[in-house]
Short mmCIF file of C-alpha atoms (C1' of nucleotides) in Angstrom, two decimals:
data_model
loop_
_atom_site.label_atom_id
_atom_site.label_comp_id
_atom_site.label_asym_id
_atom_site.label_seq_id
_atom_site.Cartn_x
_atom_site.Cartn_y
_atom_site.Cartn_z
CA UNK A 96 -16.20 -2.12 14.91
CA UNK A 97 -13.83 -4.65 16.56
CA UNK A 98 -10.21 -3.84 17.10
CA UNK A 99 -8.53 -5.87 14.67
CA UNK A 100 -4.60 -6.29 14.22
CA UNK A 101 -3.43 -3.69 11.55
CA UNK A 102 -2.19 -6.32 9.03
CA UNK A 103 -5.22 -8.29 9.40
CA UNK A 104 -7.34 -5.26 8.77
CA UNK A 105 -5.50 -4.38 5.46
CA UNK A 106 -6.08 -8.08 4.28
CA UNK A 107 -9.71 -7.96 5.09
CA UNK A 108 -10.13 -4.68 3.21
CA UNK A 109 -8.77 -6.42 0.04
CA UNK A 110 -10.73 -9.70 0.75
CA UNK A 111 -13.88 -7.77 0.85
CA UNK A 112 -13.64 -6.27 -2.43
CA UNK A 113 -12.82 -9.75 -3.77
CA UNK A 114 -15.69 -11.24 -2.20
CA UNK A 115 -17.92 -8.58 -3.59
CA UNK A 116 -16.66 -9.59 -7.31
CA UNK A 117 -17.36 -13.27 -6.26
CA UNK A 118 -20.69 -12.21 -5.42
CA UNK A 119 -21.33 -10.50 -8.56
CA UNK A 120 -20.16 -13.28 -10.70
CA UNK A 121 -22.27 -15.84 -8.76
CA UNK A 122 -20.28 -18.88 -9.60
CA UNK A 123 -20.15 -20.39 -6.37
CA UNK A 124 -21.73 -20.00 -3.08
CA UNK A 125 -19.17 -20.99 -0.62
CA UNK A 126 -15.36 -20.72 -0.89
CA UNK A 127 -12.41 -22.21 1.13
CA UNK A 128 -9.55 -20.86 2.68
CA UNK A 129 -7.46 -22.79 0.09
CA UNK A 130 -9.01 -21.02 -2.77
CA UNK A 131 -8.89 -17.59 -1.09
CA UNK A 132 -5.25 -18.50 -0.57
CA UNK A 133 -4.63 -18.94 -4.41
CA UNK A 134 -6.75 -15.88 -5.20
CA UNK A 135 -4.64 -13.54 -2.89
CA UNK A 136 -1.18 -15.19 -2.40
CA UNK A 137 -1.74 -15.25 1.31
CA UNK A 138 -1.41 -18.63 3.17
CA UNK A 139 -4.37 -20.48 4.10
CA UNK A 140 -3.48 -20.19 7.81
CA UNK A 141 -3.29 -16.58 7.78
CA UNK A 142 -6.61 -16.28 6.10
CA UNK A 143 -8.17 -18.52 8.62
CA UNK A 144 -6.35 -16.50 11.28
CA UNK A 145 -7.92 -13.26 9.73
CA UNK A 146 -11.46 -14.80 9.65
CA UNK A 147 -11.13 -16.06 13.20
CA UNK A 148 -11.08 -12.37 14.51
CA UNK A 149 -14.53 -11.54 13.02
CA UNK A 150 -16.10 -14.32 14.99
CA UNK A 151 -18.51 -15.56 12.42
CA UNK A 152 -20.92 -18.30 13.56
CA UNK A 153 -20.74 -21.22 11.04
CA UNK A 154 -18.00 -22.25 8.72
CA UNK A 155 -17.00 -25.77 8.08
CA UNK A 156 -18.58 -27.80 5.40
CA UNK A 157 -17.11 -26.88 2.18
CA UNK A 158 -15.57 -23.40 3.12
CA UNK A 159 -17.33 -20.11 4.08
CA UNK A 160 -20.35 -18.69 2.69
CA UNK A 161 -19.26 -15.95 0.49
CA UNK A 162 -22.19 -13.69 1.44
CA UNK A 163 -21.97 -14.31 5.13
CA UNK A 164 -18.08 -13.80 5.09
CA UNK A 165 -18.45 -10.56 3.32
CA UNK A 166 -21.01 -9.16 5.42
CA UNK A 167 -18.95 -10.29 8.76
CA UNK A 168 -16.18 -8.34 7.18
CA UNK A 169 -17.96 -5.33 6.54
CA UNK A 170 -19.41 -5.39 10.15
CA UNK A 171 -16.04 -5.76 11.46
CA UNK A 172 -14.70 -2.91 9.56
CA UNK A 173 -17.79 -0.72 10.13
CA UNK A 174 -18.41 -0.35 6.37
CA UNK A 175 -21.79 -2.31 6.49
CA UNK A 176 -23.59 -0.62 3.47
CA UNK A 177 -26.65 -0.10 5.62
CA UNK A 178 -25.05 2.64 7.46
CA UNK A 179 -24.95 6.27 6.46
CA UNK A 180 -22.36 7.50 3.55
CA UNK A 181 -19.25 9.45 4.21
CA UNK A 182 -18.96 12.28 2.08
CA UNK A 183 -15.94 13.01 -0.23
CA UNK A 184 -14.67 15.54 -2.56
CA UNK A 185 -12.29 15.90 -5.39
CA UNK A 186 -9.78 19.13 -5.36
CA UNK A 187 -8.38 19.74 -8.66
CA UNK A 188 -10.52 19.17 -11.82
CA UNK A 189 -7.72 19.02 -14.37
CA UNK A 190 -7.52 16.05 -16.48
CA UNK A 191 -6.64 13.67 -13.89
CA UNK A 192 -9.18 15.04 -11.41
CA UNK A 193 -11.99 14.89 -13.90
CA UNK A 194 -10.84 11.59 -15.06
CA UNK A 195 -11.11 10.28 -11.38
CA UNK A 196 -14.37 12.14 -11.02
CA UNK A 197 -15.87 9.80 -13.81
CA UNK A 198 -13.86 6.75 -13.05
CA UNK A 199 -14.01 6.27 -9.27
CA UNK A 200 -17.08 3.95 -8.67
CA UNK A 201 -18.49 5.21 -5.59
CA UNK A 202 -21.44 3.16 -5.76
CA UNK A 203 -21.77 0.18 -3.53
CA UNK A 204 -19.28 1.80 -1.17
CA UNK A 205 -19.82 3.68 1.90
CA UNK A 206 -18.50 6.83 0.22
CA UNK A 207 -20.25 9.53 -1.83
CA UNK A 208 -18.79 12.06 -4.00
CA UNK A 209 -20.67 15.29 -3.14
CA UNK A 210 -18.33 18.12 -4.42
CA UNK A 211 -15.50 19.09 -6.57
CA UNK A 212 -13.26 22.03 -6.26
CA UNK A 213 -11.07 23.99 -8.72
CA UNK A 214 -9.35 27.49 -8.91
CA UNK A 215 -10.36 27.91 -12.41
CA UNK A 216 -13.93 29.32 -12.28
CA UNK A 217 -14.74 29.03 -15.99
CA UNK A 218 -13.87 25.26 -15.91
CA UNK A 219 -16.33 24.39 -13.06
CA UNK A 220 -19.16 26.37 -14.79
CA UNK A 221 -18.21 24.59 -18.09
CA UNK A 222 -18.16 21.12 -16.56
CA UNK A 223 -21.24 19.05 -16.12
CA UNK A 224 -21.22 16.83 -13.18
CA UNK A 225 -23.95 14.95 -10.99
CA UNK A 226 -22.94 17.03 -8.02
CA UNK A 227 -21.88 20.78 -7.55
CA UNK A 228 -18.48 22.04 -8.34
CA UNK A 229 -17.04 25.10 -6.36
CA UNK A 230 -14.24 27.61 -6.54
CA UNK A 231 -11.20 26.28 -4.45
CA UNK A 232 -11.70 29.69 -2.60
CA UNK A 233 -14.97 28.32 -0.84
CA UNK A 234 -13.13 25.15 0.35
CA UNK A 235 -13.31 26.35 4.00
CA UNK A 236 -16.91 27.04 3.89
CA UNK A 237 -18.13 24.11 1.95
CA UNK A 238 -16.22 21.33 3.60
CA UNK A 239 -17.77 21.76 7.06
CA UNK A 240 -21.10 22.93 5.39
CA UNK A 241 -21.32 19.82 3.63
CA UNK A 242 -19.86 17.51 6.44
CA UNK A 243 -17.29 16.26 3.87
CA UNK A 244 -14.66 14.08 5.41
CA UNK A 245 -12.35 12.84 2.86
CA UNK A 246 -10.70 14.58 0.03
CA UNK A 247 -9.15 13.30 -3.17
CA UNK A 248 -6.41 15.59 -3.96
CA UNK A 249 -5.45 16.02 -7.79
CA UNK A 250 -4.04 19.45 -7.89
CA UNK A 251 -0.69 20.30 -9.33
CA UNK A 252 2.47 19.39 -7.43
CA UNK A 253 3.45 23.03 -6.42
CA UNK A 254 0.08 23.60 -4.72
CA UNK A 255 -0.26 20.20 -3.25
CA UNK A 256 1.02 20.87 0.35
CA UNK A 257 -0.81 24.43 0.56
CA UNK A 258 -3.97 22.95 -0.49
CA UNK A 259 -3.66 19.95 1.90
CA UNK A 260 -3.05 22.12 4.59
CA UNK A 261 -6.23 24.14 3.93
CA UNK A 262 -8.24 20.91 3.71
CA UNK A 263 -6.89 19.99 6.91
CA UNK A 264 -7.73 23.24 8.67
CA UNK A 265 -11.25 23.00 7.25
CA UNK A 266 -11.81 19.70 8.91
CA UNK A 267 -10.89 16.90 6.49
CA UNK A 268 -9.99 13.63 8.08
CA UNK A 269 -8.21 11.86 5.22
CA UNK A 270 -6.67 12.65 1.92
CA UNK A 271 -6.17 10.34 -1.12
CA UNK A 272 -3.02 11.92 -2.69
CA UNK A 273 -2.69 11.81 -6.44
CA UNK A 274 0.05 14.36 -6.54
CA UNK A 275 3.73 13.66 -6.57
CA UNK A 276 4.29 15.25 -3.43
CA UNK A 277 4.85 13.67 0.06
CA UNK A 278 2.63 15.60 2.30
CA UNK A 279 3.64 16.61 5.75
CA UNK A 280 0.44 16.71 7.89
CA UNK A 281 -0.41 16.29 11.48
CA UNK A 282 -0.28 12.68 12.63
CA UNK A 283 -3.99 12.23 13.08
CA UNK A 284 -4.86 12.93 9.33
CA UNK A 285 -4.93 9.90 7.25
CA UNK A 286 -3.28 9.89 3.87
CA UNK A 287 -2.95 7.39 1.08
CA UNK A 288 -0.31 8.20 -1.76
CA UNK A 289 -1.41 7.26 -5.35
CA UNK A 290 1.28 7.62 -7.63
CA UNK A 291 2.47 5.60 -10.67
CA UNK A 292 6.03 5.81 -10.19
CA UNK A 293 5.87 5.09 -6.61
CA UNK A 294 4.01 1.89 -7.29
CA UNK A 295 6.62 1.02 -10.15
CA UNK A 296 9.38 1.36 -7.68
CA UNK A 297 7.72 -0.59 -5.05
CA UNK A 298 6.89 -3.56 -7.47
CA UNK A 299 10.65 -3.25 -8.95
CA UNK A 300 11.90 -3.47 -5.37
CA UNK A 301 9.78 -6.32 -4.49
CA UNK B 251 20.53 -5.38 -4.53
CA UNK B 252 20.75 -6.39 -0.95
CA UNK B 253 18.27 -8.71 0.38
CA UNK B 254 16.19 -6.38 2.77
CA UNK B 255 13.31 -7.33 5.12
CA UNK B 256 9.90 -6.43 3.31
CA UNK B 257 8.80 -3.70 5.73
CA UNK B 258 12.07 -2.06 5.79
CA UNK B 259 11.86 -1.99 1.89
CA UNK B 260 8.55 -0.37 1.75
CA UNK B 261 9.83 2.26 4.20
CA UNK B 262 12.99 3.06 2.09
CA UNK B 263 10.91 3.53 -0.80
CA UNK B 264 8.87 6.09 0.73
CA UNK B 265 12.03 7.61 2.50
CA UNK B 266 13.99 7.79 -0.94
CA UNK B 267 11.04 10.05 -2.31
CA UNK B 268 11.14 12.14 0.73
CA UNK B 269 14.99 12.60 0.63
CA UNK B 270 14.49 13.48 -3.03
CA UNK B 271 12.11 16.39 -2.16
CA UNK B 272 14.57 17.52 0.67
CA UNK B 273 17.45 17.58 -1.96
CA UNK B 274 15.49 19.85 -4.22
CA UNK B 275 14.58 22.30 -1.71
CA UNK B 276 18.29 22.32 -0.44
CA UNK B 277 17.51 23.46 3.22
CA UNK B 278 19.90 21.13 4.98
CA UNK B 279 22.79 19.12 4.12
CA UNK B 280 22.07 16.55 6.97
CA UNK B 281 19.26 15.11 8.54
CA UNK B 282 18.73 13.15 11.76
CA UNK B 283 16.59 10.04 12.56
CA UNK B 284 14.50 12.35 14.81
CA UNK B 285 13.77 14.72 11.94
CA UNK B 286 13.00 11.71 9.79
CA UNK B 287 10.77 10.28 12.52
CA UNK B 288 8.77 13.60 12.62
CA UNK B 289 8.30 13.71 8.84
CA UNK B 290 7.29 10.14 8.45
CA UNK B 291 5.54 9.00 11.64
CA UNK B 292 7.78 6.09 12.25
CA UNK B 293 10.06 5.55 15.17
CA UNK B 294 13.61 6.99 15.34
CA UNK B 295 14.63 3.40 16.28
CA UNK B 296 12.92 1.84 13.15
CA UNK B 297 14.56 4.50 10.90
CA UNK B 298 18.00 3.79 12.22
CA UNK B 299 17.33 -0.02 12.01
CA UNK B 300 16.44 0.47 8.44
CA UNK B 301 19.31 2.45 7.69
CA UNK B 302 21.47 -0.16 9.23
CA UNK B 303 20.60 -2.67 6.61
CA UNK B 304 22.30 -0.61 3.88
CA UNK B 305 25.54 -0.39 5.65
CA UNK B 306 26.44 3.05 4.70
CA UNK B 307 30.03 4.04 5.87
CA UNK B 308 29.85 7.39 7.88
CA UNK B 309 26.82 8.75 9.59
CA UNK B 310 27.18 10.42 13.12
CA UNK B 311 27.84 14.07 13.75
CA UNK B 312 24.52 15.82 13.09
CA UNK B 313 22.68 13.16 11.35
CA UNK B 314 22.89 11.55 7.85
CA UNK B 315 24.08 13.21 4.69
CA UNK B 316 20.80 13.51 2.76
CA UNK B 317 22.52 13.05 -0.41
CA UNK B 318 24.60 9.98 0.83
CA UNK B 319 21.55 8.35 2.23
CA UNK B 320 19.43 8.77 -0.87
CA UNK B 321 21.94 7.16 -2.81
CA UNK B 322 22.48 4.30 -0.52
CA UNK B 323 18.98 3.56 -0.39
CA UNK B 324 18.95 3.70 -4.22
CA UNK B 325 21.76 1.40 -4.37
CA UNK B 326 20.10 -1.00 -2.00
CA UNK B 327 17.01 -0.94 -3.77
CA UNK B 328 18.65 -1.12 -7.25
CA UNK B 329 17.14 1.74 -8.56
CA UNK B 330 20.37 3.83 -8.84
CA UNK B 331 19.60 6.44 -11.44
CA UNK B 332 22.94 5.46 -13.24
CA UNK B 333 21.73 2.14 -14.40
CA UNK B 334 19.57 1.51 -17.55
CA UNK B 335 15.85 2.43 -17.52
CA UNK B 336 13.05 0.03 -17.39
CA UNK B 337 10.46 0.28 -20.03
CA UNK B 338 6.71 1.02 -19.31
CA UNK B 339 3.64 1.19 -21.29
CA UNK B 340 -0.05 2.41 -20.48
CA UNK B 341 -2.81 0.23 -21.83
CA UNK B 342 -6.18 2.04 -22.10
CA UNK B 343 -6.05 5.75 -23.19
CA UNK B 344 -9.45 6.68 -22.23
CA UNK B 345 -9.82 9.91 -19.95
CA UNK B 346 -7.95 8.23 -17.22
CA UNK B 347 -5.15 6.67 -19.34
CA UNK B 348 -4.46 9.93 -21.08
CA UNK B 349 -4.33 11.89 -17.81
CA UNK B 350 -1.78 9.45 -16.41
CA UNK B 351 0.20 9.69 -19.46
CA UNK B 352 0.87 13.18 -18.86
CA UNK B 353 0.74 13.36 -15.10
CA UNK B 354 2.90 10.70 -14.11
CA UNK B 355 6.30 12.00 -13.82
CA UNK B 356 8.83 9.48 -14.92
CA UNK B 357 11.92 11.62 -15.18
CA UNK B 358 14.46 11.13 -12.57
CA UNK B 359 13.06 7.50 -11.90
CA UNK B 360 14.40 4.53 -13.37
CA UNK B 361 11.45 4.08 -15.65
CA UNK B 362 10.53 5.34 -19.02
CA UNK B 363 7.03 5.40 -20.57
CA UNK B 364 7.91 4.13 -24.15
CA UNK B 365 4.44 3.01 -25.43
CA UNK B 366 0.73 3.39 -25.18
CA UNK B 367 -1.90 0.98 -26.40
CA UNK B 368 -5.64 1.39 -27.12
CA UNK B 369 -8.21 -0.43 -28.95
CA UNK B 370 -9.76 2.58 -30.51
CA UNK B 371 -7.51 3.34 -33.64
CA UNK B 372 -8.95 6.57 -34.37
CA UNK B 373 -7.94 7.84 -30.89
CA UNK B 374 -4.37 6.57 -31.16
CA UNK B 375 -4.21 8.28 -34.52
CA UNK B 376 -5.36 11.52 -33.05
CA UNK B 377 -3.65 11.83 -29.76
CA UNK B 378 -0.22 13.25 -29.76
CA UNK B 379 2.44 11.95 -27.31
CA UNK B 380 6.24 11.87 -27.06
CA UNK B 381 6.12 8.27 -27.75
CA UNK B 382 4.50 5.89 -29.91
CA UNK B 383 1.00 4.55 -29.54
CA UNK B 384 -0.21 1.28 -30.75
CA UNK B 385 -3.42 -0.67 -31.25
CA UNK B 386 -4.12 -3.20 -28.63
CA UNK B 387 -4.03 -5.69 -31.21
CA UNK B 388 -0.28 -5.39 -31.20
CA UNK B 389 0.28 -5.80 -27.75
CA UNK B 390 1.83 -9.38 -28.00
CA UNK B 391 4.13 -8.08 -30.67
CA UNK B 392 5.29 -4.70 -29.26
CA UNK B 393 5.92 -5.70 -25.60
CA UNK B 394 8.58 -8.20 -26.33
CA UNK B 395 10.08 -6.27 -29.17
CA UNK B 396 10.27 -3.11 -27.14
CA UNK B 397 11.61 -4.96 -24.23
CA UNK B 398 8.53 -3.34 -22.02
CA UNK B 399 8.64 -4.81 -18.50
CA UNK B 400 5.91 -3.09 -16.55
CA UNK B 401 2.15 -1.94 -17.52
CA UNK B 402 -0.07 0.74 -16.16
CA UNK B 403 -3.58 -0.80 -16.69
CA UNK B 404 -6.28 1.91 -17.26
CA UNK B 405 -8.73 -0.12 -19.35
CA UNK B 406 -12.51 -0.37 -18.51
CA UNK B 407 -13.29 -2.95 -15.72
CA UNK B 408 -14.90 -5.48 -18.13
CA UNK B 409 -11.92 -5.91 -20.08
CA UNK B 410 -9.32 -5.53 -17.18
CA UNK B 411 -8.67 -9.42 -16.54
CA UNK B 412 -8.73 -10.18 -20.13
CA UNK B 413 -5.91 -7.61 -20.92
CA UNK B 414 -4.17 -8.52 -18.05
CA UNK B 415 -3.90 -12.02 -19.02
CA UNK B 416 -2.58 -10.92 -22.45
CA UNK B 417 0.22 -8.73 -20.81
CA UNK B 418 1.42 -11.45 -18.69
CA UNK B 419 1.55 -13.80 -21.71
CA UNK B 420 3.53 -11.17 -23.49
CA UNK B 421 6.05 -11.02 -20.77
CA UNK B 422 5.12 -8.31 -18.66
CA UNK B 423 6.58 -8.53 -15.11
CA UNK B 424 4.19 -6.14 -13.15
CA UNK B 425 1.09 -4.16 -13.46
CA UNK B 426 -0.02 -1.03 -11.89
CA UNK B 427 -3.69 -1.49 -12.02
CA UNK B 428 -5.97 1.55 -12.01
CA UNK B 429 -9.26 -0.53 -12.72
CA UNK B 430 -11.70 -1.66 -10.06
CA UNK B 431 -10.97 -5.22 -10.57
CA UNK B 432 -8.84 -7.42 -8.53
CA UNK B 433 -6.73 -9.31 -10.91
CA UNK B 434 -6.02 -12.93 -10.70
CA UNK B 435 -2.49 -13.48 -12.12
CA UNK B 436 0.02 -16.01 -11.42
CA UNK B 437 1.94 -15.45 -8.33
CA UNK B 438 5.21 -14.19 -9.87
CA UNK B 439 3.63 -11.11 -11.37
CA UNK B 440 3.71 -8.16 -9.45
CA UNK B 441 0.54 -5.95 -8.91
CA UNK B 442 -0.17 -2.70 -7.30
CA UNK B 443 -3.79 -1.78 -7.04
CA UNK B 444 -4.56 1.82 -7.37
CA UNK B 445 -8.20 2.69 -6.58
CA UNK B 446 -9.81 5.45 -4.87
CA UNK B 447 -12.50 3.79 -3.11
CA UNK B 448 -10.03 1.25 -1.95
CA UNK B 449 -7.68 3.83 -0.44
CA UNK B 450 -10.88 5.53 1.15
CA UNK B 451 -11.76 2.17 2.77
CA UNK B 452 -8.28 1.44 3.97
CA UNK B 453 -8.19 5.32 5.51
CA UNK B 454 -11.54 4.72 6.99
CA UNK B 455 -10.92 1.46 8.73
CA UNK B 456 -7.48 2.70 9.86
"C1'" DC C 14 26.00 16.13 24.81
"C1'" DG C 15 23.42 14.48 20.83
"C1'" DC C 16 23.73 11.52 17.58
"C1'" DT C 17 24.41 6.92 15.55
"C1'" DG C 18 24.96 1.87 15.81
"C1'" DT C 19 23.58 -2.42 17.90
"C1'" DG C 20 23.00 -6.41 21.28
"C1'" DA C 21 19.15 -7.86 23.86
"C1'" DA C 22 14.27 -7.93 25.26
"C1'" DC C 23 9.97 -7.62 23.83
"C1'" DG C 24 5.64 -8.06 21.04
"C1'" DA C 25 3.32 -8.86 16.86
"C1'" DA C 26 2.38 -11.81 12.76
"C1'" DT C 27 2.92 -16.23 10.54
"C1'" DT C 28 3.11 -21.06 10.37
"C1'" DC C 29 3.01 -25.53 12.24
"C1'" DA C 30 0.36 -29.25 13.70
"C1'" DC C 31 -3.34 -31.54 14.89
"C1'" DA C 32 -8.21 -32.04 17.25
"C1'" DG C 33 -13.10 -32.01 15.69
"C1'" DC C 34 -16.77 -31.49 12.72
"C1'" DA C 35 -19.60 -32.87 8.55
"C1'" DT D 294 -11.51 -37.05 3.52
"C1'" DG D 295 -11.51 -32.14 3.25
"C1'" DC D 296 -12.27 -28.46 5.82
"C1'" DT D 297 -12.31 -25.14 9.79
"C1'" DG D 298 -10.63 -23.54 14.32
"C1'" DT D 299 -7.02 -22.97 17.45
"C1'" DG D 300 -3.02 -23.72 21.11
"C1'" DA D 301 2.12 -23.84 20.38
"C1'" DA D 302 6.15 -22.96 18.16
"C1'" DT D 303 8.52 -19.89 15.45
"C1'" DT D 304 9.91 -16.10 12.71
"C1'" DC D 305 9.75 -11.37 11.81
"C1'" DG D 306 9.71 -6.53 13.30
"C1'" DT D 307 9.92 -2.96 16.95
"C1'" DT D 308 11.47 -0.94 20.99
"C1'" DC D 309 14.53 -0.52 24.67
"C1'" DA D 310 19.00 0.39 26.65
"C1'" DC D 311 23.33 1.75 26.28
"C1'" DA D 312 28.08 1.87 24.47
"C1'" DG D 313 31.03 4.75 21.36
"C1'" DC D 314 32.01 8.53 18.58
"C1'" DG D 315 32.75 13.57 17.09
#
DNA sequence: CGCTGTGAACGAATTCACAGCA
DNA sequence: TGCTGTGAATTCGTTCACAGCG
């Protein structure tokens, strides 16, 4: 995993997903920085600079080979799909949590959803899912035992901080936070806040 | 709405939400840049620079007045809660869409959820909600008629681009995209991608 | 003192401009 | 000619260092 400048890294992650789509729809074999620019809104220069960092071999005839570019990015980011998967769980299986559980497409990603947690024991017994569901009580046991690295937090706001703390002390590395709370966690824990209103504000102020 | 540097703007949006929480829990009246730094992970200097842009009047005795700071940010971002609300809609009322509909907290934000759309006419007749639900067919009529500015897109992946195009031609300004598709839209349309796997990749590569 | 406000220095990211290749 | 690759210039963002205020 090469050491990439932070903004480059952010863009490459987006680019990777975009290339994946392009591969799926199989319209072209190659793509130019100009087209990528139109697709992303970033300047051609920036895109070529970003690609420069991943020192691919070939390049210039009518752009980059889409497949090669994608795999170069995967390598640089350390998310090559050959490697072992990273285990994730969802905490909070209320409407949002269970919707995420179905909607989130983990296939073709280096992540696997291996567990769900909820305080409501009736609910976890009723729900059917392709992976086991546990009581939140067992969080501290199951997370290390199952080598779960990342958690999707979809509990109610009033319990968000408390559950997050427990996740951290259970050894979690990062949290995708769907609650409306800004979590206060130690600096080495990674957090991504996912929140409709936050996004709307961002767009509005853009 | 002052013209703020982009990264400053991003941080101020986060800060605003954080200050809102602090106001709610009413523990302190003032806050220093050092404390904000601990809470956010950004340097004190950066925080003071950011605040500098909003040319507040007072400041120094034992930090900033939390309330004043928040309202200065709101003013700078143009999201002062005095102003008129911006209308939003949710498109796609499947599990995820309807979960978002309930979970998304629009109160105390400058946005209001005024409509929902779904292709399934049975569903929109069955569902109960505090605002009207329409058939997706009526999108082009209702969006201008109701002065809807932003849309939350929660349809299935295969229809995402197509619906997004229709939203744009109906006059929408921005889309919060909960689908797994990277949308290709004209540059003046604002988009925020909300996607668990994308967030996981970002965190992993961090 | 501890804190803010801010010029000045520094470092990072982007854009310019153009050489070189197919 | 249309593209990439890349030094050099430029713009943007952060940090340093310190004056000034309560």
